[in-house]
mmCIF file of C-alpha atoms in Angstrom:
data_model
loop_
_atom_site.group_PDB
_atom_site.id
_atom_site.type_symbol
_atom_site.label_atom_id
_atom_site.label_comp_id
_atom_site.label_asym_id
_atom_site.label_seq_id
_atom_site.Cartn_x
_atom_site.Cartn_y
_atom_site.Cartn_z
ATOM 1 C CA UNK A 1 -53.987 38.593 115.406
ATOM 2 C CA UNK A 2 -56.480 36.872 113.162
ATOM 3 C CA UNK A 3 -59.239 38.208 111.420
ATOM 4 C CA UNK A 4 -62.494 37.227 113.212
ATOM 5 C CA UNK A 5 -64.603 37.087 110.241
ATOM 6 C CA UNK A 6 -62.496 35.501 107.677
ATOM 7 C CA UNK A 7 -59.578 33.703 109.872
ATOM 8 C CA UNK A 8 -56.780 35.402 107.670
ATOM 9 C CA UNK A 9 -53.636 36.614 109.704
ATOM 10 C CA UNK A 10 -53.156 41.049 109.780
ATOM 11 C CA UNK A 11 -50.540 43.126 110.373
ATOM 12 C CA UNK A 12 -49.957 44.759 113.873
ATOM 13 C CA UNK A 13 -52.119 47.652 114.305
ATOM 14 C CA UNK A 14 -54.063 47.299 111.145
ATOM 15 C CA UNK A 15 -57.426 48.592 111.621
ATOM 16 C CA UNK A 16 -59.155 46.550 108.589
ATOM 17 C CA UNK A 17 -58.517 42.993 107.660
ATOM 18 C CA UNK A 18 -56.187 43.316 104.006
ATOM 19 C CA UNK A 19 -58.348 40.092 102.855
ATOM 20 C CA UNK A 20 -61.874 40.644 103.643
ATOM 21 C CA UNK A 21 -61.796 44.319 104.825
ATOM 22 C CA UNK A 22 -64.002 43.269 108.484
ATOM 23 C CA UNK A 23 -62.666 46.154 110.796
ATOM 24 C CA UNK A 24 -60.656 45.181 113.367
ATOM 25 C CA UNK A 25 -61.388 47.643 116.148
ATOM 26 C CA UNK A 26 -63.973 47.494 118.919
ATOM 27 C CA UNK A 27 -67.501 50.198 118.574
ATOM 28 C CA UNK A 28 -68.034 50.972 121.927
ATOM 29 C CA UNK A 29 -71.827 51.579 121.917
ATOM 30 C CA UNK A 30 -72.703 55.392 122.181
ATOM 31 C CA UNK A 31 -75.965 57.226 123.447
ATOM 32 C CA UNK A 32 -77.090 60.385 121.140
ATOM 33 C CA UNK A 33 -80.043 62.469 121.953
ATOM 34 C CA UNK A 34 -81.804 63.001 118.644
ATOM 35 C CA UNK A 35 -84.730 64.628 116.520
ATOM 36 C CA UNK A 36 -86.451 62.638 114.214
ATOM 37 C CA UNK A 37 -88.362 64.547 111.498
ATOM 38 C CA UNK A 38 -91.341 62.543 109.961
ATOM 39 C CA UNK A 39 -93.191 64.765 106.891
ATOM 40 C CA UNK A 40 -95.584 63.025 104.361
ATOM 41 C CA UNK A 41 -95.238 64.936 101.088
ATOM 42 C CA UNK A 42 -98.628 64.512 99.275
ATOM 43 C CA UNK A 43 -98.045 63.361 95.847
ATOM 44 C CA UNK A 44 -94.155 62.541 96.506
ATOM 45 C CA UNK A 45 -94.511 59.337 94.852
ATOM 46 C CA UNK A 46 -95.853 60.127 91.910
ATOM 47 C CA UNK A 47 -93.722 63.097 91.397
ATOM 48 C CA UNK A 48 -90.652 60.892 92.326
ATOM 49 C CA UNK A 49 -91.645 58.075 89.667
ATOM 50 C CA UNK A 50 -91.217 60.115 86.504
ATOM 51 C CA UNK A 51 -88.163 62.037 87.717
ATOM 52 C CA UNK A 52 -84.025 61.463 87.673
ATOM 53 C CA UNK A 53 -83.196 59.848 91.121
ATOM 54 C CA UNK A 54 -80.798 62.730 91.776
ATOM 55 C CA UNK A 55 -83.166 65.398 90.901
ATOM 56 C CA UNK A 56 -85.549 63.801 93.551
ATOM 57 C CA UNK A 57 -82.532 64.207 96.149
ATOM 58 C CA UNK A 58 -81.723 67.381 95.177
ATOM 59 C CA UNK A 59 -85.716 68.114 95.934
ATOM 60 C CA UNK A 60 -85.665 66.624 98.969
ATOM 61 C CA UNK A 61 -82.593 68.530 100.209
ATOM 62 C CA UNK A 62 -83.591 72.012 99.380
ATOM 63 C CA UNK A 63 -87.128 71.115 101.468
ATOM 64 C CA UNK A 64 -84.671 70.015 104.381
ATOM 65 C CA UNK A 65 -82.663 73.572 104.245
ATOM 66 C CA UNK A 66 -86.087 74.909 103.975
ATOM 67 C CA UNK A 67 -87.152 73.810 106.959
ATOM 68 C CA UNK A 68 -83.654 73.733 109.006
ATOM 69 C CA UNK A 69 -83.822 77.580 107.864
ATOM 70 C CA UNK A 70 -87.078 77.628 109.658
ATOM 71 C CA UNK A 71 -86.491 76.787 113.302
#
């Protein structure tokens, strides 16, 4: 079999192309039932511009357990 993306020849069964790394296997589509959370922190951005990147994450994922805890 040849890759589709980049034309290079793969091994049986691989499951990535070894030259451009394109997967080789099919995504059959799949249907999820979700919940989408929308919350508009007032003043995020401005506390978020003078802080560390991770330190912003780490903010943002203690308000998620915060509110997972909740319901």
């Amino acid at each position: 079999m040849n890759c589709p993306n980049c034309g290079a020849e793969t091994a049986p069964g691989a499951r990535f192309c070894s030259t451009c790394g394109h997967s080789l296997q099919a995504h059959s589509d799949e249907r999820r039932v979700v919940t989408v959370v929308f919350a508009d922190l007032v003043g995020f951005t401005s506390l978020a511009e003078g802080r560390d990147p991770e330190e912003v994450k780490n903010l943002v994922d203690d308000c998620m357990e915060r509110l997972a805890a909740t319901s």
